[in-house]
Tab-separated table of N, CA and C in Angstrom:
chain	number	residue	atom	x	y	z
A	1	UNK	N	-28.263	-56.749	19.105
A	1	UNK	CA	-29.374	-57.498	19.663
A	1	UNK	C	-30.575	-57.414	18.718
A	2	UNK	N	-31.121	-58.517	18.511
A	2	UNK	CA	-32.401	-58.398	17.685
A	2	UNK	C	-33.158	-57.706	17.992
A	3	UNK	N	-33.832	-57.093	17.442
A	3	UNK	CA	-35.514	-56.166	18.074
A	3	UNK	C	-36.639	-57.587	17.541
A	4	UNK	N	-38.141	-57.511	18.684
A	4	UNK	CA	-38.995	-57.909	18.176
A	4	UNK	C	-39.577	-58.141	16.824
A	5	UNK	N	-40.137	-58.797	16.048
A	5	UNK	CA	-40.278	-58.760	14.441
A	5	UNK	C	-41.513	-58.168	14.682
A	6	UNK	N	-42.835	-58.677	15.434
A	6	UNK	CA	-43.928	-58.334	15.401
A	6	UNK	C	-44.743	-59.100	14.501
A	7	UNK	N	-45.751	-59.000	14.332
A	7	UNK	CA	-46.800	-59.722	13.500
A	7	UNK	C	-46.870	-58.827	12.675
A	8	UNK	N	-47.081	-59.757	11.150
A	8	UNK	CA	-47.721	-59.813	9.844
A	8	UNK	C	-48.682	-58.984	10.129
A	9	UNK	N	-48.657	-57.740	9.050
A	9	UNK	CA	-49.255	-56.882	8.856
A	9	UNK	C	-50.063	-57.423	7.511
A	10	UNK	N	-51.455	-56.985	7.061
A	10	UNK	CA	-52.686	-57.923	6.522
A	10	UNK	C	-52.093	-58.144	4.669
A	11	UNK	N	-51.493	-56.679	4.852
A	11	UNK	CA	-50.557	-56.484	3.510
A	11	UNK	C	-49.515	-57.373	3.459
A	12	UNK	N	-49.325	-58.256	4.226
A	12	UNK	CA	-47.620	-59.141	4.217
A	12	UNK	C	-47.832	-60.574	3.864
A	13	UNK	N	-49.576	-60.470	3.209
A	13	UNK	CA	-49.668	-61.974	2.993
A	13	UNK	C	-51.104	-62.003	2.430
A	14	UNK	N	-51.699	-63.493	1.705
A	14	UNK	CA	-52.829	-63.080	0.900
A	14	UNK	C	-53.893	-63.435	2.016
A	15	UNK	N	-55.360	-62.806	1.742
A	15	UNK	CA	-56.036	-63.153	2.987
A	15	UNK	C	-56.183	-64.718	3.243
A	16	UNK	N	-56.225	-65.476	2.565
A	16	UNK	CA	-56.750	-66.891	3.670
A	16	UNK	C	-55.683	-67.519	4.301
A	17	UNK	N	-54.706	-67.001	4.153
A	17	UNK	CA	-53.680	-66.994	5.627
A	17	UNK	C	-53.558	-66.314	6.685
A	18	UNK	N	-54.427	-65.206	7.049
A	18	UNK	CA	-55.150	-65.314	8.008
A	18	UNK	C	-55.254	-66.064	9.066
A	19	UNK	N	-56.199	-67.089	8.194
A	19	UNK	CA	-56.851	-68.330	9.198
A	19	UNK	C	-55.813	-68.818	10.146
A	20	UNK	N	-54.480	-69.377	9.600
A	20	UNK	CA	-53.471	-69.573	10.163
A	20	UNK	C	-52.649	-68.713	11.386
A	21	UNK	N	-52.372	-66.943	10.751
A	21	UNK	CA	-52.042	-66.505	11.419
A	21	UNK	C	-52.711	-66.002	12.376
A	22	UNK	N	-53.828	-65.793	12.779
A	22	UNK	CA	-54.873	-66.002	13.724
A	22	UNK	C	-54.460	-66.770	14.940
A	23	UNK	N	-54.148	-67.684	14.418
A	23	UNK	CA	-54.040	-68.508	15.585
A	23	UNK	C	-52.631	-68.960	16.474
A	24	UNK	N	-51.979	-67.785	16.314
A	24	UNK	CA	-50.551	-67.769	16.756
A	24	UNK	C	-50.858	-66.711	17.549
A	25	UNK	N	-50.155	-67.260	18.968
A	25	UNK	CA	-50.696	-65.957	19.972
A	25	UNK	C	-49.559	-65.040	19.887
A	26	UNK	N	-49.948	-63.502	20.720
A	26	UNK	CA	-48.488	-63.003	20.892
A	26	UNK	C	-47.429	-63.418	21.797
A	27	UNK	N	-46.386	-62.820	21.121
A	27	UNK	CA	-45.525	-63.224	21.718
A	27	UNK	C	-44.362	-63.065	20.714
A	28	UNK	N	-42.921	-63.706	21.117
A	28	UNK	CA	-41.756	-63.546	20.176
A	28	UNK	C	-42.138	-64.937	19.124
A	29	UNK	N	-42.031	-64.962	17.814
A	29	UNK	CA	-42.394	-65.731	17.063
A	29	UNK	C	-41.347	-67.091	17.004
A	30	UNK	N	-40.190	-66.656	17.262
A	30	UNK	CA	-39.020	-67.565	17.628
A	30	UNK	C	-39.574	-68.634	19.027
A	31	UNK	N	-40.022	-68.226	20.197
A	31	UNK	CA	-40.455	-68.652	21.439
A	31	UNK	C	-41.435	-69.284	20.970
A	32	UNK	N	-42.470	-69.169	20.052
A	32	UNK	CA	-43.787	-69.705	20.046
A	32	UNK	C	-43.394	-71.042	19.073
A	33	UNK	N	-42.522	-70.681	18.283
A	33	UNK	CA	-42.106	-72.082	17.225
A	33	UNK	C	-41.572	-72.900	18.071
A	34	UNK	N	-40.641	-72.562	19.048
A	34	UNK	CA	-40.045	-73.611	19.536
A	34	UNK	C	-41.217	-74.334	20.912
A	35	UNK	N	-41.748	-73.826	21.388
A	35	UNK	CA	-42.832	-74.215	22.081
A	35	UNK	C	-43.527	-74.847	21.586
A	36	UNK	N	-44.107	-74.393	20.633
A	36	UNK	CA	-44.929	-75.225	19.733
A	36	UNK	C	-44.590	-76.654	19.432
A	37	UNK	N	-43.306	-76.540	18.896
A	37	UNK	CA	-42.430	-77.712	18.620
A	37	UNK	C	-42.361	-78.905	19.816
A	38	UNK	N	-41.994	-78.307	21.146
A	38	UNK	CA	-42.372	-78.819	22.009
A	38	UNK	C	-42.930	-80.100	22.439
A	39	UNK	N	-44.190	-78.363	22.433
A	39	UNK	CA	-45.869	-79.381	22.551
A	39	UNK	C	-46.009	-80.402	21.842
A	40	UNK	N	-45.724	-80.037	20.497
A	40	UNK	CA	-46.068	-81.216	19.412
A	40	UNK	C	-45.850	-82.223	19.954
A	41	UNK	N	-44.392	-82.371	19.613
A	41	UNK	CA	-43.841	-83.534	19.862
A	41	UNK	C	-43.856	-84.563	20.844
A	42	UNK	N	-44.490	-83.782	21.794
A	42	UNK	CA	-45.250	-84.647	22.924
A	42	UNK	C	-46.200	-85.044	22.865
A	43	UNK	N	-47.091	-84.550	22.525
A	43	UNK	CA	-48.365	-84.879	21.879
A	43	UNK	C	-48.450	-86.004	20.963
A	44	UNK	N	-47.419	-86.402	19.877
A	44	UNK	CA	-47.557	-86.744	19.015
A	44	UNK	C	-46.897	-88.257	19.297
A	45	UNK	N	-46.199	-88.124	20.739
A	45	UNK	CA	-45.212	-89.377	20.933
A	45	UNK	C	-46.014	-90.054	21.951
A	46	UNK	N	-46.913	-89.036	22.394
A	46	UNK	CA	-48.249	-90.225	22.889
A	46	UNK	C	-49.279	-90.993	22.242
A	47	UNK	N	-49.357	-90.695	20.976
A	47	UNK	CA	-50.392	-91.395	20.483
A	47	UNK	C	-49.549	-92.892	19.947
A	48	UNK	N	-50.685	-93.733	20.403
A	48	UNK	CA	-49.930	-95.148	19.825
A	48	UNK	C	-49.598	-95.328	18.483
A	49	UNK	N	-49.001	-96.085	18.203
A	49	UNK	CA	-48.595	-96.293	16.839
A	49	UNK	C	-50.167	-96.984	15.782
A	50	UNK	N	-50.837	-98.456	16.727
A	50	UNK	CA	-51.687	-98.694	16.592
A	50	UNK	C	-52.581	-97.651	15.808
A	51	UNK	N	-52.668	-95.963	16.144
A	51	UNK	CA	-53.663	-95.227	15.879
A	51	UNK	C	-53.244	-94.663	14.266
A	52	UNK	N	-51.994	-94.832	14.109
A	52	UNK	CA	-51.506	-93.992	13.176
A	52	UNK	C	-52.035	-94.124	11.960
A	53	UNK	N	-52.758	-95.359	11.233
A	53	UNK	CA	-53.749	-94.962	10.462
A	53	UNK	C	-54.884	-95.016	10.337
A	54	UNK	N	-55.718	-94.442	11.889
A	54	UNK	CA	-56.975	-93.830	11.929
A	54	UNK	C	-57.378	-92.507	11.089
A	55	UNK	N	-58.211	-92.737	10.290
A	55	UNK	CA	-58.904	-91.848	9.750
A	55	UNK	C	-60.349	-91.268	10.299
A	56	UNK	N	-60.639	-90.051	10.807
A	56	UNK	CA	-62.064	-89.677	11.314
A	56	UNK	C	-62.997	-89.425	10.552
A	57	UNK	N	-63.187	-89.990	9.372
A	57	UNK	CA	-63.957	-89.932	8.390
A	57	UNK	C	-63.285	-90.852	7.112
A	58	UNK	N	-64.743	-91.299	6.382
A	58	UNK	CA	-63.870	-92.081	5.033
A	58	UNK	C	-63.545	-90.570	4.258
A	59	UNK	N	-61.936	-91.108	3.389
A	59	UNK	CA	-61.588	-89.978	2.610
A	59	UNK	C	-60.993	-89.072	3.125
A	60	UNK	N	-61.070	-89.303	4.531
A	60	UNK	CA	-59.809	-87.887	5.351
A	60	UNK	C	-58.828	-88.677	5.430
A	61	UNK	N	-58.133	-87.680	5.339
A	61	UNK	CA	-56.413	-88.223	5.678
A	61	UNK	C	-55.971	-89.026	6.998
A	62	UNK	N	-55.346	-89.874	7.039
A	62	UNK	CA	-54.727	-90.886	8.581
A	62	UNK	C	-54.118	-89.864	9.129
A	63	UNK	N	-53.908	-90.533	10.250
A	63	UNK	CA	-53.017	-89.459	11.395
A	63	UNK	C	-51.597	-89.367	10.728
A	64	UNK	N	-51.062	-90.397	10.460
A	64	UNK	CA	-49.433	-90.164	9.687
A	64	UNK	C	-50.180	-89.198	8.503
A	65	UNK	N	-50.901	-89.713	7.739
A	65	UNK	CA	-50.900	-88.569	6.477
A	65	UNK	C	-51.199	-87.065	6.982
A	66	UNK	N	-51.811	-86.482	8.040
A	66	UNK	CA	-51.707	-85.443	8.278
A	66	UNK	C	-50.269	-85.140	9.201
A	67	UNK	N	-49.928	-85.698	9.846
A	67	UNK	CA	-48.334	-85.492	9.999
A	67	UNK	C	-47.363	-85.151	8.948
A	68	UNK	N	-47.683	-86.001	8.269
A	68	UNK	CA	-46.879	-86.299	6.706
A	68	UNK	C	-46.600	-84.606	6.010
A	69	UNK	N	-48.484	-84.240	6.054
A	69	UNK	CA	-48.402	-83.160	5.168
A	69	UNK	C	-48.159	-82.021	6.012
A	70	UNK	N	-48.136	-81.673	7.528
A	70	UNK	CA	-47.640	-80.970	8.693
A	70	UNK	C	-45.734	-80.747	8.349
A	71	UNK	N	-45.817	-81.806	7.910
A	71	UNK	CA	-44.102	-81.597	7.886
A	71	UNK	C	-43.667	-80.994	6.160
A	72	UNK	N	-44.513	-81.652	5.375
A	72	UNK	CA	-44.186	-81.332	4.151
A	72	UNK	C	-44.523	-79.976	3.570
A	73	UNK	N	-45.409	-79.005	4.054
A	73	UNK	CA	-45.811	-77.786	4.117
A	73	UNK	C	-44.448	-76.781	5.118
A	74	UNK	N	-44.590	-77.463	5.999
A	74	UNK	CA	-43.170	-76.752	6.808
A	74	UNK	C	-42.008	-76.690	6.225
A	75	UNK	N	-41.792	-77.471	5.572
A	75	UNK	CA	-40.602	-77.647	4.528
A	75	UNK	C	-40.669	-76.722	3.352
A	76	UNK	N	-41.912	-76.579	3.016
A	76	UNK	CA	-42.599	-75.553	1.778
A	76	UNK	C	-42.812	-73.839	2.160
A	77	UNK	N	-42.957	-73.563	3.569
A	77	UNK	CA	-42.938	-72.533	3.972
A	77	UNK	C	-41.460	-72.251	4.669
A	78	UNK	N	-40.781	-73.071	4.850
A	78	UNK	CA	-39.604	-72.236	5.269
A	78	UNK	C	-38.888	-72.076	4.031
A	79	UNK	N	-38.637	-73.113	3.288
A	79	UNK	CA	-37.667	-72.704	1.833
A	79	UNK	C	-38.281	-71.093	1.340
A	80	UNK	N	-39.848	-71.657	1.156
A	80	UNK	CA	-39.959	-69.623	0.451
A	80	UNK	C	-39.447	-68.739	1.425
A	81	UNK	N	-39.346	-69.005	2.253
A	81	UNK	CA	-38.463	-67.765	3.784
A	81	UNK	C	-37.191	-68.074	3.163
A	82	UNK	N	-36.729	-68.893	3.094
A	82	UNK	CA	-35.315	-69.029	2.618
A	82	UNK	C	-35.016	-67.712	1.462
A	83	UNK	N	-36.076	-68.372	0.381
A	83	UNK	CA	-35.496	-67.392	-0.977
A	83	UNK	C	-35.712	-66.204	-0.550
A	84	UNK	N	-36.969	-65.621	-0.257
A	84	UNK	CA	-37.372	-64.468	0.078
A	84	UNK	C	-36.251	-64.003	0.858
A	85	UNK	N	-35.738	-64.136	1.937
A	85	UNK	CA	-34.898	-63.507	3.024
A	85	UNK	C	-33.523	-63.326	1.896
A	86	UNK	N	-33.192	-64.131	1.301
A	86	UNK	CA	-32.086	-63.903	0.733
A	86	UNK	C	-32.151	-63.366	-0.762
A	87	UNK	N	-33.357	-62.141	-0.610
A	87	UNK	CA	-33.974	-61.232	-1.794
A	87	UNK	C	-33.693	-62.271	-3.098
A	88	UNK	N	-34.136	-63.350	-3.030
A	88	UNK	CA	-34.277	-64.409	-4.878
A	88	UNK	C	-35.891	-63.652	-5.075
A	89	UNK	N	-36.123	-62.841	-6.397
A	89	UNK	CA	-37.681	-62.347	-6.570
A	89	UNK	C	-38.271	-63.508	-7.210
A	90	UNK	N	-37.508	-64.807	-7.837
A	90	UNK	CA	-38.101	-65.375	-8.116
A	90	UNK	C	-39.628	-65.811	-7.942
A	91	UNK	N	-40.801	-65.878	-8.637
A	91	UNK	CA	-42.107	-66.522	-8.368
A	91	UNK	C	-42.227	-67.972	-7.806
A	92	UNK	N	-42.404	-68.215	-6.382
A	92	UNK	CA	-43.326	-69.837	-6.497
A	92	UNK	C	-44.162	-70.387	-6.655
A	93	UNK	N	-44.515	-70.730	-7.624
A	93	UNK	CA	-45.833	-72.073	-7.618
A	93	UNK	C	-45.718	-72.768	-6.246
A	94	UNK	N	-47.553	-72.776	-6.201
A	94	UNK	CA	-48.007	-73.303	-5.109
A	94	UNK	C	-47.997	-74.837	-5.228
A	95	UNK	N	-48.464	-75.214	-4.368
A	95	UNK	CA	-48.457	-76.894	-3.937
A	95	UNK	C	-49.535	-77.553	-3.717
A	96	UNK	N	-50.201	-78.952	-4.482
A	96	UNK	CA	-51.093	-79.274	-4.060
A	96	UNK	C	-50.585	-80.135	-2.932
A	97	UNK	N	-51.682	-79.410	-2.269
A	97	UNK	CA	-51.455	-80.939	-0.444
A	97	UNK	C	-51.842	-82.238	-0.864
A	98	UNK	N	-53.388	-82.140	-1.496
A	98	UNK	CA	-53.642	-83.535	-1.799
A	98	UNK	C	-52.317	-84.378	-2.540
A	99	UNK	N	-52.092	-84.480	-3.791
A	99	UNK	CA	-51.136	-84.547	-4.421
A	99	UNK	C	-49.850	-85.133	-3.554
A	100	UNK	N	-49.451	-84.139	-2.930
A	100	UNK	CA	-48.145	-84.542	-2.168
A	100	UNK	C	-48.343	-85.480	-1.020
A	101	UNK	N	-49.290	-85.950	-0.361
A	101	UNK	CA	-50.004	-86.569	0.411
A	101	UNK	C	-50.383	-88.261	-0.275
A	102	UNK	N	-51.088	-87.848	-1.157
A	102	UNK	CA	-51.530	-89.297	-2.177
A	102	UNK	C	-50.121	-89.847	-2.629
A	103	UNK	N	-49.190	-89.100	-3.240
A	103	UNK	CA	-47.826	-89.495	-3.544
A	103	UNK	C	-46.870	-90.513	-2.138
A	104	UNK	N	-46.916	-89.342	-1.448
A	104	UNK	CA	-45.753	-89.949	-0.240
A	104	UNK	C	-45.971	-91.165	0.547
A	105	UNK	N	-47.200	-91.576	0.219
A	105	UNK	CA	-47.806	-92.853	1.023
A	105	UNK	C	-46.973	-92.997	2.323
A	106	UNK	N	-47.563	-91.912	3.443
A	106	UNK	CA	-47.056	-92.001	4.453
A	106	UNK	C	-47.510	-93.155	5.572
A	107	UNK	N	-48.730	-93.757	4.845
A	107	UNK	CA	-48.993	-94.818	5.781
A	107	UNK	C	-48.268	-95.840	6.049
A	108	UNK	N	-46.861	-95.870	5.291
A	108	UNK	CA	-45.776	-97.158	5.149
A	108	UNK	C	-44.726	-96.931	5.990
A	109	UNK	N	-44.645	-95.558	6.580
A	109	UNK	CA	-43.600	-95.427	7.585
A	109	UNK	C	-44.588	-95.615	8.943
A	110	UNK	N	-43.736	-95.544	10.422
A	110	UNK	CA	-43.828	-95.722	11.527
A	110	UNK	C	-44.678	-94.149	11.957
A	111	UNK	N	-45.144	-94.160	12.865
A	111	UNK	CA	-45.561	-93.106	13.690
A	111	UNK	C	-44.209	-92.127	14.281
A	112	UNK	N	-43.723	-93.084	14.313
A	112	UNK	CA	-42.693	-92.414	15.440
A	112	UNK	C	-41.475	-92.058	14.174
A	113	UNK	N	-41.401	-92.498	13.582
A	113	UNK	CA	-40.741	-92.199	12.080
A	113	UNK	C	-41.005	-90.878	11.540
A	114	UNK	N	-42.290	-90.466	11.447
A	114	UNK	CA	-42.825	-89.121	10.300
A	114	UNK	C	-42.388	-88.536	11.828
A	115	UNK	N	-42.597	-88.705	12.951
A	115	UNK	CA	-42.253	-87.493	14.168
A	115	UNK	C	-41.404	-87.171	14.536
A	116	UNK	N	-40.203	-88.024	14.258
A	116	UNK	CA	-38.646	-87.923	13.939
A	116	UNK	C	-38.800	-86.513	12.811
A	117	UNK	N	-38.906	-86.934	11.678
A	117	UNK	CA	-39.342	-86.326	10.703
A	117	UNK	C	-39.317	-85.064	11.279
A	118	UNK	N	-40.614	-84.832	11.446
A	118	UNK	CA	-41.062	-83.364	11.716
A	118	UNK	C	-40.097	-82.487	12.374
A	119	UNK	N	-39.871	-83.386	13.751
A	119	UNK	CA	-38.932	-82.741	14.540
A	119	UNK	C	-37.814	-81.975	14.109
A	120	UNK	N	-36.971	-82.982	13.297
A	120	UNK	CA	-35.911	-82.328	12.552
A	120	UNK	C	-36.482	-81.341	11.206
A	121	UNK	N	-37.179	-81.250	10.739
A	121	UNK	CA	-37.688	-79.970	9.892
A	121	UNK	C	-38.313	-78.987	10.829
A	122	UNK	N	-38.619	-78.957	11.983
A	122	UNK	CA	-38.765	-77.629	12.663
A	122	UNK	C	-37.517	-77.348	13.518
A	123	UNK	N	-36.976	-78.329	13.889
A	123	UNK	CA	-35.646	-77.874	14.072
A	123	UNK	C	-34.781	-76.938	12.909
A	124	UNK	N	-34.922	-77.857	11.804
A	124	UNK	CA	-34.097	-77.012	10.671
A	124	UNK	C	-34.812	-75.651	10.454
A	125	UNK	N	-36.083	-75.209	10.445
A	125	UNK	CA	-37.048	-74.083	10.415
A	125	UNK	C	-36.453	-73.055	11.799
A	126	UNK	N	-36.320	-73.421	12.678
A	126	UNK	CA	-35.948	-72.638	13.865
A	126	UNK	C	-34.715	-71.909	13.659
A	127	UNK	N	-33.735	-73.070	12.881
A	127	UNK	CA	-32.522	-72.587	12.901
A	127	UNK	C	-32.265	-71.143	11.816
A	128	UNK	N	-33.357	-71.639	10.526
A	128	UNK	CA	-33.222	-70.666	9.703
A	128	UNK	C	-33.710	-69.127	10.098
A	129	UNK	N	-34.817	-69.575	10.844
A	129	UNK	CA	-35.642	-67.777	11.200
A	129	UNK	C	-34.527	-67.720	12.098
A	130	UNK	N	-33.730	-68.530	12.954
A	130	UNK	CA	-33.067	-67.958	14.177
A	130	UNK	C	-31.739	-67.003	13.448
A	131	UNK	N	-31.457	-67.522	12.305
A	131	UNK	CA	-30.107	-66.356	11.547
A	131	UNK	C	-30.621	-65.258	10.900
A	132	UNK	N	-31.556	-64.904	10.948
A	132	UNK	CA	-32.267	-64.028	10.066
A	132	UNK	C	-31.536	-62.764	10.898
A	133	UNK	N	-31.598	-61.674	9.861
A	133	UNK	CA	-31.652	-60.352	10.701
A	133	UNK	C	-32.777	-59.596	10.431
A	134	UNK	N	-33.001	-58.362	10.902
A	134	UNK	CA	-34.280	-57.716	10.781
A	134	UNK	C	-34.866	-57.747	9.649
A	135	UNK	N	-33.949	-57.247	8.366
A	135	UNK	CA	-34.008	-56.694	7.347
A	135	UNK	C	-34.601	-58.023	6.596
A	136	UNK	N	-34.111	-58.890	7.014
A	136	UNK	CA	-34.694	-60.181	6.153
A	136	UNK	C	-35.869	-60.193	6.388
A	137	UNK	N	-36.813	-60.414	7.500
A	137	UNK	CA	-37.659	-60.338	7.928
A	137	UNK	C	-38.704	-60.310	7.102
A	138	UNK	N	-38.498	-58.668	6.912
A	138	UNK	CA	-39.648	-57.831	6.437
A	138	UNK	C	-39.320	-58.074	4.702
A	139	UNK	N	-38.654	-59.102	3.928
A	139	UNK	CA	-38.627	-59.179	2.859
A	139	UNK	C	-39.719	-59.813	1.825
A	140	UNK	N	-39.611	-59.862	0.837
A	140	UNK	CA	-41.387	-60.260	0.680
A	140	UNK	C	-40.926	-61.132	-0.835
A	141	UNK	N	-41.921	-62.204	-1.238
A	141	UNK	CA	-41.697	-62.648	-2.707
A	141	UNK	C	-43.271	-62.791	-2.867
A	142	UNK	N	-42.944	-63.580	-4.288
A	142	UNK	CA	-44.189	-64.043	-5.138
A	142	UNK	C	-44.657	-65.374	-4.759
A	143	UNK	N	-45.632	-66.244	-3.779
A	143	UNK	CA	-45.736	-67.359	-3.914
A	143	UNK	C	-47.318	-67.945	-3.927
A	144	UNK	N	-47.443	-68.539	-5.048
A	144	UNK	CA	-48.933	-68.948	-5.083
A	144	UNK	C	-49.595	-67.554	-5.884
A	145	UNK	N	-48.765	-66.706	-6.790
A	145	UNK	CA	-49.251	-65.521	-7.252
A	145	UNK	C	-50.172	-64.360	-5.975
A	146	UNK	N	-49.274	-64.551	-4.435
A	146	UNK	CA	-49.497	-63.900	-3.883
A	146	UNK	C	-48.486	-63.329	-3.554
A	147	UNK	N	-48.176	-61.845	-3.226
A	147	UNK	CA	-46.944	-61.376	-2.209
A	147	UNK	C	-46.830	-61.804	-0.556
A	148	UNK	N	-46.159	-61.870	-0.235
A	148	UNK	CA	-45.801	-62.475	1.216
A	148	UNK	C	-44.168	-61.988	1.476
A	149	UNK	N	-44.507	-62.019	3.240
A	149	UNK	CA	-43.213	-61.552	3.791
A	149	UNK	C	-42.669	-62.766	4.448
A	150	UNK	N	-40.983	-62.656	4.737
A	150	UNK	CA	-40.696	-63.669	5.572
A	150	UNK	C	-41.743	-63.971	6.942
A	151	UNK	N	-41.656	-62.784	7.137
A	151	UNK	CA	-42.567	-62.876	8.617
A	151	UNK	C	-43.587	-63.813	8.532
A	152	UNK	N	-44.222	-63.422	7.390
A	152	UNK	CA	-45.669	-64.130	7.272
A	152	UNK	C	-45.662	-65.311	7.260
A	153	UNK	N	-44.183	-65.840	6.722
A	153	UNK	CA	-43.936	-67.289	6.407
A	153	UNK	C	-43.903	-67.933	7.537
A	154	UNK	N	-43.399	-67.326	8.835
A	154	UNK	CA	-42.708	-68.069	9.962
A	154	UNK	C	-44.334	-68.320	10.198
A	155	UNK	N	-45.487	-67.209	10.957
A	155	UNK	CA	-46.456	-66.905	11.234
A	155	UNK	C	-47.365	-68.163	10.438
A	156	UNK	N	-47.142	-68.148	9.353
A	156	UNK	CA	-48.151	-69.225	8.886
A	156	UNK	C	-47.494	-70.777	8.919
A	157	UNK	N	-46.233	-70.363	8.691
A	157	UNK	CA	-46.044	-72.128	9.196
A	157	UNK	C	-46.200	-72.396	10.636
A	158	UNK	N	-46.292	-71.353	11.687
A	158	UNK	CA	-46.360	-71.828	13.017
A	158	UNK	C	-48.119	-72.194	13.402
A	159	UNK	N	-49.296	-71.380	12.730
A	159	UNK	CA	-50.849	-71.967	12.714
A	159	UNK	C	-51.236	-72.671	11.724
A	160	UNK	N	-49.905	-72.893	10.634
A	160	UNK	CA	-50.876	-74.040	9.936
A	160	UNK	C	-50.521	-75.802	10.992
A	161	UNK	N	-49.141	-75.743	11.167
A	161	UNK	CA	-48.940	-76.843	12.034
A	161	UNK	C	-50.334	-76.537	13.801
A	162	UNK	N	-50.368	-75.588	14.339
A	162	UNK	CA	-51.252	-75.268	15.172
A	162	UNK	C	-52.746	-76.172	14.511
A	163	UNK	N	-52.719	-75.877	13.562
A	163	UNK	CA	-54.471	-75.969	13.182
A	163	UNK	C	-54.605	-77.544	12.822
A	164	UNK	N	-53.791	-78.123	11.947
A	164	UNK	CA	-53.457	-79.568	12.204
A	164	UNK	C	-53.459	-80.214	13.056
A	165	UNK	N	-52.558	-79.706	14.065
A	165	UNK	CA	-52.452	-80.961	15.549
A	165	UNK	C	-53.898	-80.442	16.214
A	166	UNK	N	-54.540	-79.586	15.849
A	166	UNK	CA	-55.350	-79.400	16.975
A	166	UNK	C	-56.833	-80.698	16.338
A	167	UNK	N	-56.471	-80.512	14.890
A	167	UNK	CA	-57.715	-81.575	14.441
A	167	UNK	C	-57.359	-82.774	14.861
A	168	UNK	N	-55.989	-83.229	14.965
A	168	UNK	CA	-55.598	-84.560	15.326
A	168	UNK	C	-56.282	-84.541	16.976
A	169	UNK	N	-55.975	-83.636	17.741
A	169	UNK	CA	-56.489	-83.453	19.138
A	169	UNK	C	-58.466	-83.813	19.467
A	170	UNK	N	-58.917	-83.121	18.173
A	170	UNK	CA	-59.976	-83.235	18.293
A	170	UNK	C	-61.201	-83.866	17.492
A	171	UNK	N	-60.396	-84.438	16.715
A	171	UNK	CA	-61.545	-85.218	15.354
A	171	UNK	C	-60.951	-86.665	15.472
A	172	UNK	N	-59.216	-86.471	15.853
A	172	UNK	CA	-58.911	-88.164	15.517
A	172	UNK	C	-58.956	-89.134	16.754
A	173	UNK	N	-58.644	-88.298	17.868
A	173	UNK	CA	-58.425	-88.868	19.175
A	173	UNK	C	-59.497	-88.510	20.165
């Protein structure tokens, strides 16, 4: 039977992830992703399509482009869980958001398209922390010339998607 993982200890990750993991309540980290996931997705299948490229400011990102990059970061934080758990020490270079955002021109797909999207990359994210065993867990790599643990990875991909939908909640709608 699994034991609890627990939260990211301050050493298991560089500080301005934090911000992120902050905002993941307690609880089993497995339960809160999939909840999360949830919520989202409800959330996200109410907003009209019409809205999807509202921007709340000139120069901020549309609602698909912050979806866009919600999913494309999730994809970026579970692979380093990937290597990490399966001890690769390899180093990752970090990612510019802008960059990957300006590239993907997500304003050309559907609303309901990038939320498909997402869905199935936190699905695929669930599945991966869900095979993990303890030991993986607590494994750690190089990314962004910071050390980090799996843990930290789950933890920050679960408040960086948190901190996103909540701006969509409250700046776009």
């Amino acid at each position: 039977m699994k034991q609890s993982i627990g939260r990211p200890e301050t050493s298991e990750h560089a500080p301005y992830h934090e911000a992120y993991i902050s905002l993941v309540p307690e609880g089993d980290i497995l339960e809160i992703l999939s909840r999360e996931s949830n919520d989202s997705i409800k959330f996200l299948r109410s907003i009209p399509e019409d809205k999807g490229a509202t921007r709340y400011a000139p120069g901020k990102w549309s609602i698909k482009e912050v979806l866009g990059h919600i999913t494309d970061a999730e994809r970026i934080f579970a692979y380093r869980a990937l290597r990490f758990a399966r001890n690769d020490a390899t180093p990752l270079h970090r990612f510019e958001q802008d960059d990957y955002v300006r590239i993907a021109v997500f304003d050309r797909l559907s609303l309901e398209e990038i939320t498909d999207e997402f869905e199935q990359v936190r699905r695929g994210s669930l599945l991966l922390f869900r095979s993990l065993d303890n030991a993986a867990w607590m494994r750690r790599g190089i990314a962004n010339n910071s050390e980090v643990s799996v843990r930290a990875l789950a933890y920050i991909l679960a408040g960086h998607a948190r901190h996103h939908i909540e701006i969509l909640r409250t700046r776009y709608l």
